[in-house]
mmCIF file of C-alpha atoms in Angstrom:
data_model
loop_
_atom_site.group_PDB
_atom_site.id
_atom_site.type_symbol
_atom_site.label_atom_id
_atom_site.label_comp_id
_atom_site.label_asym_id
_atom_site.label_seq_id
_atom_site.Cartn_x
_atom_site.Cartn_y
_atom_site.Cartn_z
ATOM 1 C CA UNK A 1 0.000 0.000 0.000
ATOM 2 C CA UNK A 2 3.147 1.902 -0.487
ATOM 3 C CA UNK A 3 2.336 5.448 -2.670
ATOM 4 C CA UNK A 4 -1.093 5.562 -1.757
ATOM 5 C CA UNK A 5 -2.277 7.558 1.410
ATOM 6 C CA UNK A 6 -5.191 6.062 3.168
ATOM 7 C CA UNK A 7 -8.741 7.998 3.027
ATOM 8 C CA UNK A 8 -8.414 8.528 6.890
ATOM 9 C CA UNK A 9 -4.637 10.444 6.633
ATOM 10 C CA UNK A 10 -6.048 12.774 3.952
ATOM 11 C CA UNK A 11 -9.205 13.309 6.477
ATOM 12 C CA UNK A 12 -7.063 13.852 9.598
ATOM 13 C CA UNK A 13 -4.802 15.729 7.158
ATOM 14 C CA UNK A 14 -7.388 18.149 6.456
ATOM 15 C CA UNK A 15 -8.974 18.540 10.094
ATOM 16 C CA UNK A 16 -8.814 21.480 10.693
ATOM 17 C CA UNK A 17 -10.568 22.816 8.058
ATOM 18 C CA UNK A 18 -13.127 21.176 8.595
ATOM 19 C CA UNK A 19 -13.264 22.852 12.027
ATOM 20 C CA UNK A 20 -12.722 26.087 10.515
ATOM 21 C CA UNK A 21 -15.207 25.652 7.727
ATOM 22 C CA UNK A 22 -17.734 24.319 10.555
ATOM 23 C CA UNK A 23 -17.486 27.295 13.020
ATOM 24 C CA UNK A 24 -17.649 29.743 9.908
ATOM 25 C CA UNK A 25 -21.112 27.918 8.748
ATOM 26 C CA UNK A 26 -22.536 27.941 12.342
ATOM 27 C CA UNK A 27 -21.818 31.787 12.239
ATOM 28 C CA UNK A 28 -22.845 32.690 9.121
ATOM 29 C CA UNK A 29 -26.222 31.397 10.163
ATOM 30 C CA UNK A 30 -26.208 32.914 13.229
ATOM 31 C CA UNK A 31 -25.557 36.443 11.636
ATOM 32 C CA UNK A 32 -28.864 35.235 9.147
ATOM 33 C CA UNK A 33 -30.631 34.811 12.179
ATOM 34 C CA UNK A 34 -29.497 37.855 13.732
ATOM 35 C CA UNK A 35 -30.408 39.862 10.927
ATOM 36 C CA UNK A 36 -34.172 38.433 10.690
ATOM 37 C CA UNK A 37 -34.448 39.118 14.470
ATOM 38 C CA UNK A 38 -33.320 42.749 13.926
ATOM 39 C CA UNK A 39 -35.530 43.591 11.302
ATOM 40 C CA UNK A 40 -33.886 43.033 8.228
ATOM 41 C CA UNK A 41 -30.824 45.190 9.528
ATOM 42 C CA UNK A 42 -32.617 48.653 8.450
ATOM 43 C CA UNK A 43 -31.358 51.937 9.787
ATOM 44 C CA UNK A 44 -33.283 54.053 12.742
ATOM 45 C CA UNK A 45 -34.999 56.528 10.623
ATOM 46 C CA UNK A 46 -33.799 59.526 12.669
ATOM 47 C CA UNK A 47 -30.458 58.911 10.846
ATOM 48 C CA UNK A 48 -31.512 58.960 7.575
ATOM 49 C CA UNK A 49 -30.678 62.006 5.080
ATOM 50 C CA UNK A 50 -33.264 63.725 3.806
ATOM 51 C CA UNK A 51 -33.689 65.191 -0.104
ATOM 52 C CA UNK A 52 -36.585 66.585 -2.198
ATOM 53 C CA UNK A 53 -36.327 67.331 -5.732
ATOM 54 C CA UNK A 54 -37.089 66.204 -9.625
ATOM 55 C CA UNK A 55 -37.124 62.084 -10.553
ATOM 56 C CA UNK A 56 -34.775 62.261 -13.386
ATOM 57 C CA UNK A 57 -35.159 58.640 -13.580
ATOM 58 C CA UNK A 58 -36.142 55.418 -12.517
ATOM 59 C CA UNK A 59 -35.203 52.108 -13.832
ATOM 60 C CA UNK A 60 -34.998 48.478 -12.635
ATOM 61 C CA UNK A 61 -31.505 47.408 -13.250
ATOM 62 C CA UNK A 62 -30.454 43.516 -13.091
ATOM 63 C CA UNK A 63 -26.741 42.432 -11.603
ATOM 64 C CA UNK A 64 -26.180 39.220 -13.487
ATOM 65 C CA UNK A 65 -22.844 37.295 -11.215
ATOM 66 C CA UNK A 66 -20.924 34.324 -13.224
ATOM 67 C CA UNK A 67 -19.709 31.453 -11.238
ATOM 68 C CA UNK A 68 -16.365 30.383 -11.950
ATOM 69 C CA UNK A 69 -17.758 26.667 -12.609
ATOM 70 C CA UNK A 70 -21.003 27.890 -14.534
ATOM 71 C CA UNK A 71 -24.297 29.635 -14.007
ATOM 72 C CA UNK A 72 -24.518 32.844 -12.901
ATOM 73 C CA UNK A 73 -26.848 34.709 -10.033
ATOM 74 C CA UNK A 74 -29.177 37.904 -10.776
ATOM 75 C CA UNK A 75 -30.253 40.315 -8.211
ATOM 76 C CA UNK A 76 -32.282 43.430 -8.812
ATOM 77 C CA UNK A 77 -32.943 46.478 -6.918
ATOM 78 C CA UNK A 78 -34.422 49.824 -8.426
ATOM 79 C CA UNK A 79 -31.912 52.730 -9.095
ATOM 80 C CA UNK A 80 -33.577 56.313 -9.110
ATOM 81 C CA UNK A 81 -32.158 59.394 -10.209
ATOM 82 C CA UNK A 82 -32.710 62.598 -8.101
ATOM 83 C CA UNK A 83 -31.759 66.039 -9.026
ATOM 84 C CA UNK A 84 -31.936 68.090 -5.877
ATOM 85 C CA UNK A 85 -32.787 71.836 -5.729
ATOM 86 C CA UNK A 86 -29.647 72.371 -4.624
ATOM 87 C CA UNK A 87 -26.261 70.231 -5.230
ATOM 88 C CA UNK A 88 -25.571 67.639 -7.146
ATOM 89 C CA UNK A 89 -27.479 64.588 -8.715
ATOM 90 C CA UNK A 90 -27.766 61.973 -6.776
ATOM 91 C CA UNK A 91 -28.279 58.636 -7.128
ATOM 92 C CA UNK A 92 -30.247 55.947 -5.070
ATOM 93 C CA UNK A 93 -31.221 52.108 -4.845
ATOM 94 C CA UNK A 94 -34.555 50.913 -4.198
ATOM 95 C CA UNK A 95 -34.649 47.096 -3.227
ATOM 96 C CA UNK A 96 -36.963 45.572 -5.517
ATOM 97 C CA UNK A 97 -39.404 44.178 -3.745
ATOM 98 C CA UNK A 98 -40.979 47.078 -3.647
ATOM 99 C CA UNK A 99 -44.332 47.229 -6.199
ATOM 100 C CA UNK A 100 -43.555 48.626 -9.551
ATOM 101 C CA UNK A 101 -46.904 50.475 -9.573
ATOM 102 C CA UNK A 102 -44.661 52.337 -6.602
ATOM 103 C CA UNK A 103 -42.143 53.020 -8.518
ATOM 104 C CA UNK A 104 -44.265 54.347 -11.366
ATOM 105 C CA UNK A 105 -46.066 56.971 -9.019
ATOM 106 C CA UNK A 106 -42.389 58.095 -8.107
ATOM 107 C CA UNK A 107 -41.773 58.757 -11.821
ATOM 108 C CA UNK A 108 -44.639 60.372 -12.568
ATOM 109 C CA UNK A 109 -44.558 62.580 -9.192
ATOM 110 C CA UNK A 110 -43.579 66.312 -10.187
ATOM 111 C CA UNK A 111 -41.645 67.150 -6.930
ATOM 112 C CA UNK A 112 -39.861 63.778 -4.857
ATOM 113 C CA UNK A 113 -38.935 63.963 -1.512
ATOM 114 C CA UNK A 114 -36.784 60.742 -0.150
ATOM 115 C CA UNK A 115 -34.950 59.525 2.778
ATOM 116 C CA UNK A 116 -32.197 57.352 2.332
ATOM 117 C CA UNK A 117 -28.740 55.985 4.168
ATOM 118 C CA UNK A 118 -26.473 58.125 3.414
ATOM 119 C CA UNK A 119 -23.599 56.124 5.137
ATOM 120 C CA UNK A 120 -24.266 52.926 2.980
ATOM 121 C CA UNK A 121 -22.550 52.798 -0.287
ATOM 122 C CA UNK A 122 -25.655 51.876 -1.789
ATOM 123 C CA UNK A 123 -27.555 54.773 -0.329
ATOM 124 C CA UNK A 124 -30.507 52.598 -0.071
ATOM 125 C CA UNK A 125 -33.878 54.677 0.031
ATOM 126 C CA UNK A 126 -36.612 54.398 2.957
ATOM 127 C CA UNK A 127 -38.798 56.599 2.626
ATOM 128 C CA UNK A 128 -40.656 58.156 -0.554
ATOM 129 C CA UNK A 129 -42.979 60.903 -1.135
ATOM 130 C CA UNK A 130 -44.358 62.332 -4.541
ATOM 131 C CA UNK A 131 -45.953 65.741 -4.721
ATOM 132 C CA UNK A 132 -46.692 65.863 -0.409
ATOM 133 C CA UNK A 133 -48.617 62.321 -0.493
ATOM 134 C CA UNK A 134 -46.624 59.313 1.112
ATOM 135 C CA UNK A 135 -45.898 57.017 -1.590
ATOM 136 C CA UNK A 136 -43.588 54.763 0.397
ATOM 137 C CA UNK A 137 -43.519 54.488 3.889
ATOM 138 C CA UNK A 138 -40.637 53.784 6.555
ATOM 139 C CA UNK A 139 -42.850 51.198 8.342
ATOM 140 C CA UNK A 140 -43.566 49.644 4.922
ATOM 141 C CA UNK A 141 -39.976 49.372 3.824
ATOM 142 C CA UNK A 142 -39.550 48.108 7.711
ATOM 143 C CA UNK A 143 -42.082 45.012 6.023
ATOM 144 C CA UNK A 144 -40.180 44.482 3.229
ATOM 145 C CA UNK A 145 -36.898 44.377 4.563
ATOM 146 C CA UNK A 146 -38.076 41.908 7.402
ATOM 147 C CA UNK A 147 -39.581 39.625 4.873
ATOM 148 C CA UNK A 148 -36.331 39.589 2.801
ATOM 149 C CA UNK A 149 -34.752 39.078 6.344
ATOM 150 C CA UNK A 150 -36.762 36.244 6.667
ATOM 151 C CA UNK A 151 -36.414 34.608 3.590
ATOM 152 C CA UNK A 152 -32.745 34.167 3.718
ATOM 153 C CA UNK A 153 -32.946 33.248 7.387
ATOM 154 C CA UNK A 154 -34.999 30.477 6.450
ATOM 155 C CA UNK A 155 -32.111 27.871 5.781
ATOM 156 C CA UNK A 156 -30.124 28.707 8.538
ATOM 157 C CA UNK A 157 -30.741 26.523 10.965
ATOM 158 C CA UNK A 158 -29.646 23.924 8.381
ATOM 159 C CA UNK A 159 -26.645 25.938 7.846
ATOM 160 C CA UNK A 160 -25.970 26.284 11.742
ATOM 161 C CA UNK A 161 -26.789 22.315 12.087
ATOM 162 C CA UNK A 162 -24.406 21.650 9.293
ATOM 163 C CA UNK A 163 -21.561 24.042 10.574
ATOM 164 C CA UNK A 164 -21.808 22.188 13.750
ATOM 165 C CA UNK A 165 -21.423 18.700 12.586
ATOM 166 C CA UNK A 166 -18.169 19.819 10.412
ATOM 167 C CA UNK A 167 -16.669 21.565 13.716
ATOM 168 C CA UNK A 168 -17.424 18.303 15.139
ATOM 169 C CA UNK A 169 -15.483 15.785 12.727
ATOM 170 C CA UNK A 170 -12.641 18.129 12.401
ATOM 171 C CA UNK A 171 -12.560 18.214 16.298
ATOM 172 C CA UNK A 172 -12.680 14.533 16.357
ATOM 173 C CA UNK A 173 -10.604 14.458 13.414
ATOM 174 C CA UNK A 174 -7.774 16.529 15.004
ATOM 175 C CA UNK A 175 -8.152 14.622 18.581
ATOM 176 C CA UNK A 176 -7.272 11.564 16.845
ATOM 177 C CA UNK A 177 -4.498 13.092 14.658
ATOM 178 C CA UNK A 178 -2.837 13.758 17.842
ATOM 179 C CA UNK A 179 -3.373 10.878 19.888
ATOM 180 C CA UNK A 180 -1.621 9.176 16.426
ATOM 181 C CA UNK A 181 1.093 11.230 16.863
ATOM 182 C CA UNK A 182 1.559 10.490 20.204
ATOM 183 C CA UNK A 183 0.881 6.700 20.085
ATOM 184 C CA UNK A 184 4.005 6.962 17.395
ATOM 185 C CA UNK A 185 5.908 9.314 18.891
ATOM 186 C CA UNK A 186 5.811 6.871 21.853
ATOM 187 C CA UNK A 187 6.518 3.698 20.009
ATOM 188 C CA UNK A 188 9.352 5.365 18.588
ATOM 189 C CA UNK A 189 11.179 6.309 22.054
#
């Protein structure tokens, strides 16, 4: 059997990543749960910057993401074009789950006022109004940002369940690689 490792070295071998790759799956769902406990991770609105001027635009756009071993991902928010009264144009995302019949009384609104997070590099909006009338409300957004929240939390438990059994073999899996090493370290003296 000379040449050939046995399945269990290359297991042992690799140990530790397993542990590693366990404990980062048992967080990651924990952070998914986190966020769907928080509310979708959505900024107090007392912090977000406010803006009123003229929709320059408003279009849905699509991010399309290859894999490096085929397929690809899409995601799609809403990107909306503000020209203030003052300053510069400025542009904002919309998630798009928000209704497109939404979006069209935006477009169609002479005078838009919106408050959005400025500190996020998407400068996500919250909060939408067309011509004085509420078009889009914080505590609506607060819906639709919980039920994306909860949507991707769904699996996590899995995830969590999952992380734990891999920290588990590559615990094992590194207990044993020692007590190996010792067993031979001891034969050997």
């Amino acid at each position: 059997m000379e040449g050939k490792e046995s399945p269990m070295n290359f297991i042992l071998g690799y140990a530790r990543y397993l542990l590693l790759a366990g404990l980062a799956l048992f967080g990651f769902g924990g952070y998914l749960l986190y966020q769907s406990a928080t509310g979708g991770g959505i900024p107090q609105e007392s912090a977000l910057t406010k803006v009123s001027g003229d929709m320059v635009q408003a279009a849905l756009v699509t991010v399309t993401k290859k894999r490096r071993r085929g397929g690809e991902s899409k995601s799609h928010y809403y990107e909306l074009d503000i020209k203030p009264k003052t300053g510069e144009a400025l542009k904002v995302r919309l998630t798009s789950l928000v209704p497109e019949s939404a979006v069209q009384a935006m477009a169609n609104a002479d005078v838009v006022e919106i408050e959005y997070d400025a500190t996020s590099s998407n400068k996500d909006t919250y909060e939408v109004k067309g011509d004085g009338k509420e078009i889009l409300s914080y505590a609506q957004m607060a819906k639709y940002m919980q039920e994306d929240a909860d949507r991707s939390s769904a699996e996590a438990p899995m995830m969590m369940g999952g992380g734990v059994l891999l920290a588990i073999v590559g615990g094992l899996g590194m207990w044993w690689r020692r007590q190996r090493i010792q067993a031979a370290e001891a034969a050997m003296a």
